[in-house]
Coordinates of C-alpha atoms in Angstrom, one line a residue:
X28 CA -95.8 112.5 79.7
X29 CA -96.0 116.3 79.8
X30 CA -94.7 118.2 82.6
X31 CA -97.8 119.5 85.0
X32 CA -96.4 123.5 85.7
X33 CA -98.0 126.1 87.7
X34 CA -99.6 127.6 84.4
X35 CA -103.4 128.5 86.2
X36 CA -104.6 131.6 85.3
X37 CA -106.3 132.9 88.4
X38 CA -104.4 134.7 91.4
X39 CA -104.3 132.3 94.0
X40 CA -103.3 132.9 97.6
X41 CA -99.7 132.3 98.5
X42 CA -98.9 132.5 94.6
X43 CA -95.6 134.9 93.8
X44 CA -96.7 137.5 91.5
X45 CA -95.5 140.3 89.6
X46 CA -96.9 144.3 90.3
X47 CA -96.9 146.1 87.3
X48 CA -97.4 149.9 86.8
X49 CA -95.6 151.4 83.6
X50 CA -91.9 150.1 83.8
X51 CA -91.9 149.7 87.3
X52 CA -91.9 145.7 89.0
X53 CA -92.6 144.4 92.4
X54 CA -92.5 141.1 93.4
X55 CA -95.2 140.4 96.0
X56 CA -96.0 136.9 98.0
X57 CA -100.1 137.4 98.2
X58 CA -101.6 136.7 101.4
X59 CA -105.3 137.9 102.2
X60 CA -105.3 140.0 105.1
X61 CA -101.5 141.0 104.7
X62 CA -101.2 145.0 103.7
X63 CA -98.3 144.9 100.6
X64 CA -97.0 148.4 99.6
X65 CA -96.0 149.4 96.2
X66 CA -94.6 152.5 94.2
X67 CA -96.2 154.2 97.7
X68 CA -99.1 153.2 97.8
X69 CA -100.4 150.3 100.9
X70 CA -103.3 148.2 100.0
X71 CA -104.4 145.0 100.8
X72 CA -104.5 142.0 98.5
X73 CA -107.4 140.2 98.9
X74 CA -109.7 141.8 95.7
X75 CA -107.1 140.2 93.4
X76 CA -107.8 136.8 94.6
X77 CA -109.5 134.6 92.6
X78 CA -109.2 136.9 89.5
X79 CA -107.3 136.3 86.3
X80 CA -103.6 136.8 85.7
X81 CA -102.8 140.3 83.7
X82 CA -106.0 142.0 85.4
X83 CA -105.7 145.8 86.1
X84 CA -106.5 146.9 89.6
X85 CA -106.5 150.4 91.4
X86 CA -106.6 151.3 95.0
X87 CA -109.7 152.3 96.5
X88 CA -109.8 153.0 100.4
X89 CA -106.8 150.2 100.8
X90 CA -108.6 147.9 99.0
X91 CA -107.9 146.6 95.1
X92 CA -110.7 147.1 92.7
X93 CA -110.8 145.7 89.3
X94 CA -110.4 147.6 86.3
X95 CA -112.7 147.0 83.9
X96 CA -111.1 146.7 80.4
X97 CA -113.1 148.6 78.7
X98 CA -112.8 151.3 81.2
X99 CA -112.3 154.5 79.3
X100 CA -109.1 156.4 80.2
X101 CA -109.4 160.0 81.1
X102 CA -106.5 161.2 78.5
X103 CA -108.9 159.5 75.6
X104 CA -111.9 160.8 77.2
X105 CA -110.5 164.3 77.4
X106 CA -109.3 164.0 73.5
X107 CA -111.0 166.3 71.3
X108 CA -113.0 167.6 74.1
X109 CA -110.3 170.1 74.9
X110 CA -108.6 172.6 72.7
X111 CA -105.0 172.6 72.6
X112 CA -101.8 174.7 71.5
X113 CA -99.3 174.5 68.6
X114 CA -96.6 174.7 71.3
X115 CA -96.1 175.2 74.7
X116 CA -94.7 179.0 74.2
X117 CA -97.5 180.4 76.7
X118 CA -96.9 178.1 79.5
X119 CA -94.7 179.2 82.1
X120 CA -93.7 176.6 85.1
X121 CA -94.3 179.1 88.0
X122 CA -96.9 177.2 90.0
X123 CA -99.5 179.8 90.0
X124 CA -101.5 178.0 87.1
X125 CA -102.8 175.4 89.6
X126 CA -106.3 176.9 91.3
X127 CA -106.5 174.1 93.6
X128 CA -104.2 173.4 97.0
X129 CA -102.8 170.4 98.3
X130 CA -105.3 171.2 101.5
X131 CA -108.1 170.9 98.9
X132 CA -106.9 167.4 97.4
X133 CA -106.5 166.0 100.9
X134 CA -110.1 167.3 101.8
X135 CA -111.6 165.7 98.4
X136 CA -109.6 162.6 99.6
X137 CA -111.2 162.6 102.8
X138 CA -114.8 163.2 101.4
X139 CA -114.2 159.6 99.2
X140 CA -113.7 161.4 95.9
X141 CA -112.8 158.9 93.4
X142 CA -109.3 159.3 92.1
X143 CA -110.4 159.9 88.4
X144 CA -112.7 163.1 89.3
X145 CA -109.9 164.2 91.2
X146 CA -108.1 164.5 88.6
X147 CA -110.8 165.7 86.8
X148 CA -111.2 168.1 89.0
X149 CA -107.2 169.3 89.0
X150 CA -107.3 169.8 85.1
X151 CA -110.7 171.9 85.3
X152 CA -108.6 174.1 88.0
X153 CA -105.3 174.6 85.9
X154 CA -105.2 178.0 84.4
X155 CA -102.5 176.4 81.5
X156 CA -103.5 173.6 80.2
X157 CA -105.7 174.2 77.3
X158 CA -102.1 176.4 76.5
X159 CA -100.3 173.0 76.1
X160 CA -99.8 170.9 73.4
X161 CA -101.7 168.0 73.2
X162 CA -98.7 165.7 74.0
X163 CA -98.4 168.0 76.9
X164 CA -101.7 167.4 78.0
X165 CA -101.4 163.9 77.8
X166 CA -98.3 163.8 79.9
X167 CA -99.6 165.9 82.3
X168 CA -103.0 163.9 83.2
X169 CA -100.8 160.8 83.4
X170 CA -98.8 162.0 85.7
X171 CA -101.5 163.5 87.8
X172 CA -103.0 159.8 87.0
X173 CA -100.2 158.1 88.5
X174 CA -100.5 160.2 91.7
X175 CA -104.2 160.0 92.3
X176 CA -105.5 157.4 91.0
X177 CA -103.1 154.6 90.1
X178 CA -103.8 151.4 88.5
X179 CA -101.3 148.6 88.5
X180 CA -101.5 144.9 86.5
X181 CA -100.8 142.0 88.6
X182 CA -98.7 139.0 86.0
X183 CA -97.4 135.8 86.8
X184 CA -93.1 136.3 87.1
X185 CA -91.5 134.9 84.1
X186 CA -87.4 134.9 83.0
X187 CA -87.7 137.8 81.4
X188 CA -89.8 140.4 83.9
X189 CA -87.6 139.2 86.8
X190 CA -84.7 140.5 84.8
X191 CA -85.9 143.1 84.0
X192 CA -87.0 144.3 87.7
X193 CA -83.7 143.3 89.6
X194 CA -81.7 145.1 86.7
X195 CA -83.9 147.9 87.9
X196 CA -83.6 147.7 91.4
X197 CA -80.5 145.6 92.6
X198 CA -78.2 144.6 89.5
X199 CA -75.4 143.9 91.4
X200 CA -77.4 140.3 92.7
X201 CA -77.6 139.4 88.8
X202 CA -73.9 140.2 87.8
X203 CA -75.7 143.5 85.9
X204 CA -77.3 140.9 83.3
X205 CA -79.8 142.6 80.7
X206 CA -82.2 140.6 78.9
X207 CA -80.5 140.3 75.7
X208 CA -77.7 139.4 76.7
X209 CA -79.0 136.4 79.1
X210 CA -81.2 135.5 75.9
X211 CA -78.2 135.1 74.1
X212 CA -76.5 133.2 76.7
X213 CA -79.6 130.7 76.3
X214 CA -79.6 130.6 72.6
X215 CA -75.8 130.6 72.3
X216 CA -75.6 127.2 74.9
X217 CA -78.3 125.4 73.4
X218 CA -79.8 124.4 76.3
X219 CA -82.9 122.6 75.7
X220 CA -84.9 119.6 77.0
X221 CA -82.7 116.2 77.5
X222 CA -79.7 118.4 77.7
X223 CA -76.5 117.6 80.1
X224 CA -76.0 121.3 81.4
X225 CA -73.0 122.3 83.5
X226 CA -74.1 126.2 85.3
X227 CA -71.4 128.5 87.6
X228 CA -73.6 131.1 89.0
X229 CA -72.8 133.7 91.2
X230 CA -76.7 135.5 90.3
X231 CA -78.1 134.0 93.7
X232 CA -80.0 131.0 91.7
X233 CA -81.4 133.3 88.9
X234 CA -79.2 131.8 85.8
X235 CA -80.0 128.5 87.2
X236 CA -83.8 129.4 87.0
X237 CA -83.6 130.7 83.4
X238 CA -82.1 127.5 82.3
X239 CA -84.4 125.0 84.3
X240 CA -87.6 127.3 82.4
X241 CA -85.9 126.3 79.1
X242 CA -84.8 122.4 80.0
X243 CA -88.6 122.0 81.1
X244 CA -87.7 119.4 83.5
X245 CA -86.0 116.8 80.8
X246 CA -82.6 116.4 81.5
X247 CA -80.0 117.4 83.8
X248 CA -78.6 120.4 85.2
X249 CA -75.8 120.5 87.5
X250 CA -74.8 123.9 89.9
X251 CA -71.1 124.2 90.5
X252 CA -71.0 126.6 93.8
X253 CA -69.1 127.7 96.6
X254 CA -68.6 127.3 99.7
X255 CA -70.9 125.3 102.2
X256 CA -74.3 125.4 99.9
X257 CA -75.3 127.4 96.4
X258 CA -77.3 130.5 97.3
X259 CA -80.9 130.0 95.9
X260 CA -82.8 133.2 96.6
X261 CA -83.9 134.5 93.2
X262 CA -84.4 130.8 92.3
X263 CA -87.0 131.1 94.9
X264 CA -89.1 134.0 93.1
X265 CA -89.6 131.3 89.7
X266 CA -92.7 130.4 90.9
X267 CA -94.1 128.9 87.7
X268 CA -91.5 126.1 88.0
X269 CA -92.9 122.8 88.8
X270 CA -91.6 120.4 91.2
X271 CA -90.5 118.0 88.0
X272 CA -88.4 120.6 86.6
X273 CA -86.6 121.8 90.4
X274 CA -86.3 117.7 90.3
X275 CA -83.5 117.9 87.5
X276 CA -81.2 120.5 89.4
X277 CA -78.2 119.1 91.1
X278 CA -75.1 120.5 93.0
X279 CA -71.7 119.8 93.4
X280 CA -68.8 122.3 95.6
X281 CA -66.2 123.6 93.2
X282 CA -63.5 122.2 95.2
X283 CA -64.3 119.1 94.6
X284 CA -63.8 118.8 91.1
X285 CA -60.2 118.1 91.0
X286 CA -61.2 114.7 91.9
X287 CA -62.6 114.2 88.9
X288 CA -59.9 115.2 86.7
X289 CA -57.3 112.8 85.3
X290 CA -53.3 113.4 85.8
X291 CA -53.2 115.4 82.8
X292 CA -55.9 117.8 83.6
X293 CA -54.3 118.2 87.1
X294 CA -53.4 121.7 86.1
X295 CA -55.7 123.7 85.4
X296 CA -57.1 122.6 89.7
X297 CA -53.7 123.4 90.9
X298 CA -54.6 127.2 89.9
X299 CA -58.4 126.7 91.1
X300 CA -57.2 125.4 94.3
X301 CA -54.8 128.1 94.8
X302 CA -57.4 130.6 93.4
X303 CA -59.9 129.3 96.0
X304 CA -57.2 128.8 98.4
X305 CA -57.1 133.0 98.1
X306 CA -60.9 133.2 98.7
X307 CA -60.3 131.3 102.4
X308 CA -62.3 128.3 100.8
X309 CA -60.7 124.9 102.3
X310 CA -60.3 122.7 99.6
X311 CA -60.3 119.7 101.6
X312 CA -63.6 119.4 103.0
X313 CA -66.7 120.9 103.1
X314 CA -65.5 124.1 105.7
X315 CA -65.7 127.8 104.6
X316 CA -63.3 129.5 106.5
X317 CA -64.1 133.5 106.6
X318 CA -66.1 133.8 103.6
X319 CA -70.1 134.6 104.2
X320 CA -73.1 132.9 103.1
X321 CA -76.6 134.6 103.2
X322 CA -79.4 133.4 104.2
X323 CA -83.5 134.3 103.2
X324 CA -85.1 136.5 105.6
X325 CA -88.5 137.6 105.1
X326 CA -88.9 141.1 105.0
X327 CA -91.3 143.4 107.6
X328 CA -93.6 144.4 105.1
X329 CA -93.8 140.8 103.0
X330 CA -92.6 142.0 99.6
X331 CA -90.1 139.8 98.8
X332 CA -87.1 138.5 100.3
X333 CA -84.2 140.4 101.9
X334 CA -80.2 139.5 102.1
X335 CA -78.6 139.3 105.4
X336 CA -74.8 138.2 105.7
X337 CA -74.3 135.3 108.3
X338 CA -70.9 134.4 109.7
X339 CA -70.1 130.8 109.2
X340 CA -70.4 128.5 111.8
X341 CA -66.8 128.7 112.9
X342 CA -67.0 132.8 113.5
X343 CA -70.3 132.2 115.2
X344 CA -68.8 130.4 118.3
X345 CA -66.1 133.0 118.2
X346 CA -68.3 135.5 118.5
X347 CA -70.1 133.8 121.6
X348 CA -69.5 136.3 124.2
X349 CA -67.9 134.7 127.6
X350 CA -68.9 136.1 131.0
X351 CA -66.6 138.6 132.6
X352 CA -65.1 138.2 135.9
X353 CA -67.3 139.7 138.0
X354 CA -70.4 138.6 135.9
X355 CA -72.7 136.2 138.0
X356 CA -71.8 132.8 136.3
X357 CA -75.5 131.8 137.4
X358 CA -77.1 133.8 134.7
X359 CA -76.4 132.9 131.1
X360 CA -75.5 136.3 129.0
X361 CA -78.2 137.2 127.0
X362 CA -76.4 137.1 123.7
X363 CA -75.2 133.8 124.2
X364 CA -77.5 131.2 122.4
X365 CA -77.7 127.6 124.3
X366 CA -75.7 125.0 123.3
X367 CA -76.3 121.7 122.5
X368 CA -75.3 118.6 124.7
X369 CA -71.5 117.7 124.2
X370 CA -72.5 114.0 124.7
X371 CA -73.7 111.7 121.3
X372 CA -75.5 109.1 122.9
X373 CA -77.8 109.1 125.6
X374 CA -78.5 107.2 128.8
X375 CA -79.7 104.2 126.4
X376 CA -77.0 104.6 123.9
X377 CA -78.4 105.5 121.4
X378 CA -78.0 108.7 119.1
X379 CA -79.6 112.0 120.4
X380 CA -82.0 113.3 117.6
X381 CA -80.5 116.6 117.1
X382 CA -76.9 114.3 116.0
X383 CA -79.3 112.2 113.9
X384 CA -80.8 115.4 112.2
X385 CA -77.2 116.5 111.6
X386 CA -76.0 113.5 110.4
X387 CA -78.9 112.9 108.2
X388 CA -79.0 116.2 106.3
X389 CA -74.9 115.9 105.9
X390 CA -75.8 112.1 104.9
X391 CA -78.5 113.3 102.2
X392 CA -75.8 116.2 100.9
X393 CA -73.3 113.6 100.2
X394 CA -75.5 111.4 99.0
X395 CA -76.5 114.9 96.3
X396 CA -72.7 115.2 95.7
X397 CA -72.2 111.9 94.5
X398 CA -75.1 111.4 92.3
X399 CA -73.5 114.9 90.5
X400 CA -70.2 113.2 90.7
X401 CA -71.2 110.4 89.0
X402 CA -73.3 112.4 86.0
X403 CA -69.9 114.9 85.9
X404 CA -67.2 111.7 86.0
X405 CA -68.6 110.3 82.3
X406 CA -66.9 113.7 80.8
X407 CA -70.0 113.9 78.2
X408 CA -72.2 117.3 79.8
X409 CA -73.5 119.4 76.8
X410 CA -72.9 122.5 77.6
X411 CA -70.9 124.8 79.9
X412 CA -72.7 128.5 81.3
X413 CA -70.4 130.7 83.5
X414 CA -71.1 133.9 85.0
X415 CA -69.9 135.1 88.4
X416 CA -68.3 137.6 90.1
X417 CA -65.4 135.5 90.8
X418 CA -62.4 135.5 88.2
X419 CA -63.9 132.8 85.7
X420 CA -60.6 131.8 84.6
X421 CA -59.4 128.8 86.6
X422 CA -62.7 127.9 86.7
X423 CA -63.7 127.5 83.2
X424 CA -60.0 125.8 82.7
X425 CA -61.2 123.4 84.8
X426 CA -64.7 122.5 84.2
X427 CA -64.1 122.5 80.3
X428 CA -62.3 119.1 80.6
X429 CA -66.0 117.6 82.1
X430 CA -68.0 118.2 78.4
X431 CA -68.0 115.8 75.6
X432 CA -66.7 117.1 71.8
X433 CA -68.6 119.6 69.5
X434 CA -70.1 121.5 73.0
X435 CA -71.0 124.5 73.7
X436 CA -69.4 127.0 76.2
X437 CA -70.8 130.6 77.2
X438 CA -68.9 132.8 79.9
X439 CA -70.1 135.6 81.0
X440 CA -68.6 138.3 82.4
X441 CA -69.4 142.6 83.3
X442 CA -65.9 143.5 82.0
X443 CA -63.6 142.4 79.2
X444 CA -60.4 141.7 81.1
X445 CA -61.0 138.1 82.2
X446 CA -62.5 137.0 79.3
X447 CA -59.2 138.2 77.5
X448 CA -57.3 135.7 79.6
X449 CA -59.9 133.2 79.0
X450 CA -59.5 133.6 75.3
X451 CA -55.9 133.5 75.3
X452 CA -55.9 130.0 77.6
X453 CA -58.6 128.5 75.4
X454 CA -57.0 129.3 72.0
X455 CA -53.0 128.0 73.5
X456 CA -54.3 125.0 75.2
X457 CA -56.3 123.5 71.8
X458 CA -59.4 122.7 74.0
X459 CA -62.1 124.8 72.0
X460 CA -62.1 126.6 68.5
X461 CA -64.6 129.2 67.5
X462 CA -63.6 131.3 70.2
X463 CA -65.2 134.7 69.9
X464 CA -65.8 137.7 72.9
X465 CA -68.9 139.4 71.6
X466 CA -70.9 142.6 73.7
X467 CA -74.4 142.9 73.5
X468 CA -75.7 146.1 72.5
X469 CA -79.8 147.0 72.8
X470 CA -81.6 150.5 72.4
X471 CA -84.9 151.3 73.1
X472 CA -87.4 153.1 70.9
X473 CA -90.5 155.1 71.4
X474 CA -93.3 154.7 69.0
X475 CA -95.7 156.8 69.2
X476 CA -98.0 159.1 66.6
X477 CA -95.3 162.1 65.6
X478 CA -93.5 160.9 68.3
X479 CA -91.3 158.0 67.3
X480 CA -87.4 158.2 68.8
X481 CA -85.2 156.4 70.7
X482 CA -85.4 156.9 74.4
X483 CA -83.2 159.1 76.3
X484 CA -82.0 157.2 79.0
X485 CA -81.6 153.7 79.0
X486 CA -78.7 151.0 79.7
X487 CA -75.7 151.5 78.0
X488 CA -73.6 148.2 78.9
X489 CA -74.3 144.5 79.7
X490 CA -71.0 142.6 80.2
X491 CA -69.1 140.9 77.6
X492 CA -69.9 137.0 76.5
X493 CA -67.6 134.7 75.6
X494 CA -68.7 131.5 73.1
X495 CA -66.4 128.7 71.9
X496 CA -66.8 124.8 70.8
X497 CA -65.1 121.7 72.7
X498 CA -63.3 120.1 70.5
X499 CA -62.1 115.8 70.5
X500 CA -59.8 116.1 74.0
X501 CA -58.1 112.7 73.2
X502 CA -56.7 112.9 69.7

C-alpha cells in the first residue's frame, strides 16, 4: 500500500509553507487572521488560502492578492517602448536624476496608488534612464519593483529549499551543509525504502528529515543523540512528511551503546565514554549534567520557531531563589515556581497523577530505547550518516561495529582535521576499505541573453565528506 503524504496542492490553513521572492525564503505557519511579515513587508494571510501551491501573490493594503500568470511585467512591457543607451557613460549617480520625492511616494501611497503605476510613475520622473543600457534599465525597475510593489510565490518546503534558506539565514543550526553536498551524503549512503539506517545528527532534526523524505516511510531509521532527548526543531518544519514515514524514526542516547558492543569492541566506548565523559554527559543514566538542551518556542510574530537554551533540570532547582532573612516567609518569591507534592501516594494510596504522567512518559522512552536496542543488537543496519559538531571520531569508531558487511558509511564534517583521524583509525583498524575524504565544490552561473557568467558572490566551502565500505568483521 502506498504511503498517503501531505501532497495537496491547495494552501490550507495551519499548513507550513515556504515565501519566496527572488533568492530569498521564509518559512511561515499560515493562520487567517494572523499578520506574518516578510523581507519587510506585514500582510495578512488569509487571500492565499484555498489557492494553489506555487501561486504568486503581492501585497495590497495588508492584504495578499493573486497574481495572475499572465500578468504582464512592467520590464517587458517597457521593452522596446523605451530608447536606450550603448552604455551607461552619461549617467552619473548623484541623485538629482530622480524628479519625484520620498514625500511624493508616500502621498501616492496614501491616495491607493497601485504599486505598479508607482513605479510607473518613478521611471517617467527619472531624468537618466532612457541614458541606461537596457540591462540597466531592467535592473533598475526591478529594484524599484521589489520596493513598491512586491510579489512573492508561496511553495510547499521540500529538502532542498529548507537548505537552501537556513544556509542563508542561520548555517550554524545545519553544521554549514549546502545542497550538494547533503545530496551527495544521500546518494553516497544509499538510503532508500526498506533500508536499516543508523543517523548522528547534530543539524537539530534536519539530516534526519532529509533521510526519512528519501526512505518514504519503508524501513527503519534510528537517531543516535545526546543527552536527555534529540533536538527536533527543523524536523518540525518538513511538513510534507506523513505520519507513516515519522512512524519509522527511532532513538537511542549515545551512551548507551557500549552495551551493545561485545568485549572486543569495548574500545572504541572506552574513548566515547571518556569523550562524553568531557562533554559533562553521565554515562550511566539518562542525567545531563551542565550541558543545555533547547526547547521550541514560538516566536512573537509567528514566523517560525525560535531557539531558547534551558538549563537542565538539575541547574533549575539550583537556580530556585531562597527567601532572604528578613524576607516574609508568608509570601512565596515571585521567581520561585511551585513545587510539586514530596509525597507519591495519596490519602488512598494510590499514585498522584502527576507521578503517573512522569512515570508513564519515562515508561514509554524506555520502552523507545529498547525497541532501538533490539533493531541495533542484530549488528546488520545498512548504512551509517554522521555529521555533528561534536568530534566524530569516537563516535563513528563505535557505531561502525552495529552495520552488517559491504555498508555504506558517510561522515560529515565542516573541516578536514577530524576526518583525518577518522581516516587514519578506519584504514589501521581493517573495519572499512574504500576510504576516501572528498570536498564538494558547486558554482553558480548566470544565464542570461549577452549576459551569461558565473556569479560574483556565492559559497565558497561546504565541509569535507568522508565515504568508506564495512567490510566481513568476523573473518
Amino acid at each position: 500500500m502506498a504511503v498517503q503524504r501531505s501532497d495537496s496542492i491547495v494552501i490550507a490553513e495551519g499548513a507550513i509553507v515556504l515565501a519566496q521572492r527572488d533568492k530569498t525564503y521564509r518559512l511561515f505557519k499560515l493562520k487567517k487572521g494572523k499578520k506574518l511579515n516578510f523581507d519587510k513587508v506585514g500582510f495578512y494571510p488569509d487571500g492565499a488560502l484555498g489557492c494553489y501551491y506555487g501561486s504568486s501573490f503581492k501585497v495590497d493594503m495588508k492584504q495578499l492578492v493573486l497574481v495572475s500568470d499572465n500578468t504582464e511585467e512592467l520590464a517587458d512591457k517597457l521593452k522596446g517602448e523605451t530608447s536606450s543607451a550603448a552604455d551607461n557613460r552619461g549617467v552619473f549617480d548623484d541623485g538629482a536624476a530622480q524628479g519625484l520625492t520620498e514625500e511624493d511616494v508616500v502621498t501616492m501611497k496614501g491616495q491607493g496608488v497601485k504599486g505598479q503605476a508607482i513605479v510607473e510613475t518613478i521611471v517617467e520622473h527619472s531624468s537618466s534612464f532612457k541614458e541606461k543600457t537596457k540591462f540597466s534599465q531592467e535592473k533598475y525597475i526591478r529594484k524599484k519593483e521589489r520596493k513598491h510593489n512586491p510579489v512573492f510565490r508561496i511553495i510547499r518546503p521540500s529538502t532542498r529549499l529548507l537548505c537552501e534558506m537556513y544556509r542563508d539565514v542561520a548555517p550554524s543550526k545545519i553544521c554549514f551543509l549546502r545542497e550538494d553536498s547533503l545530496a551527495q551524503m544521500l546518494t553516497m549512503s544509499n538510503v532508500q525504502a526498506n533500508s536499516n539506517v543508523i543517523v548522528m545528527e547534530t543539524t537539530q532534526g534536519f539530516l534526519t528529515g532529509a533521510l526519512l523524505e528519501r526512505m518514504g516511510g519503508y524501513g527503519n531509521l534510528v537517531q543516535i543523540f545526546f543527552g536527555d532527548f534529540p533536538v527536533r526543531l527543523i524536523l518540525n518544519n518538513f511538513g510534507h512528511l506523513s505520519e507513516q514515514d515519522l512512524s519509522i524514526l527511532k532513538m537511542y542516547p549515545i551512551h548507551r551503546i557500549g552495551s551493545l558492543l561485545s568485549p572486543e569492541q569495548q574500545s572504541s566506548s572506552i574513548v566515547l565514554s571518556q569523550t562524553l565523559a568531557e562533554l559533562k554527559i553521565d554515562v550511566n543514566g539518562d542525567k545531563v549534567r551542565g550541558d543545555e538542551c533547547c526547547v521550541r518556542e514560538g516566536s512573537k510574530d509567528g514566523e517560525g520557531v525560535e531557539e531558547k537554551p534551558v538549563n537542565t533540570e538539575s541547574e533549575r532547582m539550583s537556580m530556585d531563589v531562597e527567601p532572604s532573612e528578613d524576607h516574609d516567609h508568608n509570601q512565596q518569591p515571585a521567581c520561585k515556581r511551585p513545587k510539586l507534592a514530596d509525597h507519591r501516594l495519596d490519602e488512598t494510596g494510590t499514585k498522584t497523577p502527576q507521578r503517573m504522567d512522569k512515570q508513564e512518559k519515562r515508561q514509554k522512552k524506555e520502552d523507545a530505547y529498547r525497541e532501538a536496542a533490539e533493531l541495533l543488537s542484530q549488528k546488520k543496519m545498512d548504512g551509517l550518516v554522521i555529521a555533528s559538531r561534536f568530534h566524530p571520531e569516537p563516535v563513528l569508531m563505535s557505531l561502525v561495529h552495529l552495520l552488517a558487511p559491504s555498508r555504506p558509511i558517510v561522515v560529515y564534517y565542516h573541516i578536514l582535521e577530524p576526518l583525518i583521524q577518522c581516516y587514519k583509525n578506519l584504514k589501521e583498524s581493517g573495519l572499512a576499505f574504500n576510504i576516501q575524504i572528498s570536498e564538494s565544490w558547486m558554482r553558480h552561473y548566470q544565464v542570461l541573453e549577452e549576459r551569461t557568467h558565473p556569479l560574483m558572490n556565492m559559497s565558497g566551502h561546504s565541509g569535507y565528506l568522508l565515504t568508506a565500505t564495512t567490510v566481513n568483521q568476523s573473518l
